[in-house]
Amino acid sequence: MSGAEGIPLAKPELGEREEELVLEVLRSGRLSLGPVQERFERAFAEWLGAPDAVAVSSGTAALHLGVRRLGWGEGDEVVTTPFSFVASANCLLYEGATPVFADIDPVTLNLDPAAARAAVGERTAGLLPVHIFGYPAALPELTDLAEARGLGILEDACQAPGAVDADGVPVGARGNLACFAFYANKQLTTGEGGVLVPRSADEAAIARSERNQGRALDMDWLDHDRLGFNYRMTELQAAIGVAQLERADELLAQRARVAALYAEALGELGGVPAAPGADLDGLVLPCANRGRERRSWFVYPVRLPLGADRDAVIATLAERGIAAKAYLPCIHLMPHYRERFNFRGGEFPVAEEVAERSLALPFFPAMTEEQVARVSEALAEALAGSWT
Ligand SMILES: *Cc1c(COP(=O)(O)O)cnc(C)c1O
């Protein structure tokens, strides 16, 4: 590979094993509702350490079915983070529930438990924490809050397969309803796909029915005993997933390796990991693991120094063939949410400030030390010339 070749933002690791299992499915002629989906479900549940996992067509579909299992709907408020991918709030709107945003912790970028507590009111039915950028949300505190106020919890673990929370429990395996996603840029991919981790066998059965047009498992094809959707995962997707799970730990280790390379290279540019009491005005790197918490590396987001012109930085990196993206914008400031709920900006100052400064750099398991160095050097040059 020549040094001048472009560096993409993300790139899935797909190999011979994925090809072999997809070919097997193609040759079997059974493309949906077959044995590979079940095999994927069993393999995922086992890898996670949960009793069961329901495969669906996307992470968003998993979230939607999770919201339905908690019975959240019209008149219910659910406290969640504005600093997330839009699906974690959209899934509430699908069922007529209202997202109530609470600000984030400036170090972990996850829902701040104190802000969440302050946002709980009479109509609050639940909490929807997101393990953003693969860092575990404060589940011990949020669990206490939920128990004290009788709230349900739906965990959006779409960015966090393999993360571990402060109690040492793998994210998604605490016994809450939890969702994972397998879009092509995620740690594990099926192209498109998702999983809902159910709390009971009954809940799993209902989710399996709802993903398949409401058909009960023992019914004929055209009998449907409840409202359902087409949220089925194909056998082709499941085959890719089985192959990915066989080397999940290695894929996660590769990502952690790249993150360590970035931390070192960007540290030399003055980048500082986010930490309580750290100077957060300069170049800020993702926080380090605290206590028993373990991040599952999903992306490599930095906060640019205050006053840096992010668009100019992105343009300078693009000139050098390096992809970078403003990531993430706040959900409450998206047009649909602004109009529907009258958000103006300024309500969630931590999330808004982080959103304005954060930039995702190229990040994928096969990234080389040389590529990380190229990105870091280009970022240094871009920052030097980007002051507004
Ligand atoms: C990827 C993702 C989802 C779900 O995405 P799909 O594209 O529907 O699979 C949900 N929430 C978060 C935080 C995500 O990153």
PDB file of C-alpha atoms in Angstrom, residues 304 309-327 358-361 379 382-383 386:
ATOM      1  CA  LEU A 304     -10.483  19.574  19.337  1.00  0.00           C
ATOM      2  CA  ASP A 309     -12.167  25.401  13.379  1.00  0.00           C
ATOM      3  CA  ARG A 310     -13.416  21.849  13.008  1.00  0.00           C
ATOM      4  CA  ASP A 311     -14.634  22.222   9.424  1.00  0.00           C
ATOM      5  CA  ALA A 312     -11.212  23.535   8.405  1.00  0.00           C
ATOM      6  CA  VAL A 313      -9.552  20.591  10.168  1.00  0.00           C
ATOM      7  CA  ILE A 314     -11.822  18.127   8.359  1.00  0.00           C
ATOM      8  CA  ALA A 315     -11.057  19.832   5.018  1.00  0.00           C
ATOM      9  CA  THR A 316      -7.292  19.755   5.629  1.00  0.00           C
ATOM     10  CA  LEU A 317      -7.429  16.061   6.554  1.00  0.00           C
ATOM     11  CA  ALA A 318      -9.532  15.357   3.446  1.00  0.00           C
ATOM     12  CA  GLU A 319      -6.874  17.020   1.260  1.00  0.00           C
ATOM     13  CA  ARG A 320      -4.462  14.430   2.631  1.00  0.00           C
ATOM     14  CA  GLY A 321      -6.857  11.574   1.883  1.00  0.00           C
ATOM     15  CA  ILE A 322      -7.869  11.139   5.522  1.00  0.00           C
ATOM     16  CA  ALA A 323     -11.549  10.778   6.414  1.00  0.00           C
ATOM     17  CA  ALA A 324     -12.788  12.423   9.609  1.00  0.00           C
ATOM     18  CA  LYS A 325     -16.263  13.270  10.795  1.00  0.00           C
ATOM     19  CA  ALA A 326     -17.981  15.610  13.241  1.00  0.00           C
ATOM     20  CA  TYR A 327     -19.266  13.010  15.654  1.00  0.00           C
ATOM     21  CA  SER A 358     -15.696  16.218  18.792  1.00  0.00           C
ATOM     22  CA  LEU A 359     -14.157  14.659  15.735  1.00  0.00           C
ATOM     23  CA  ALA A 360     -13.949  10.967  14.853  1.00  0.00           C
ATOM     24  CA  LEU A 361     -10.639   9.918  13.307  1.00  0.00           C
ATOM     25  CA  LEU A 379      -4.095  16.496  12.546  1.00  0.00           C
ATOM     26  CA  ALA A 382      -4.494  20.932  10.413  1.00  0.00           C
ATOM     27  CA  LEU A 383      -4.726  22.260  13.979  1.00  0.00           C
ATOM     28  CA  SER A 386      -7.144  26.151  11.787  1.00  0.00           C
TER      29      SER A 386
END
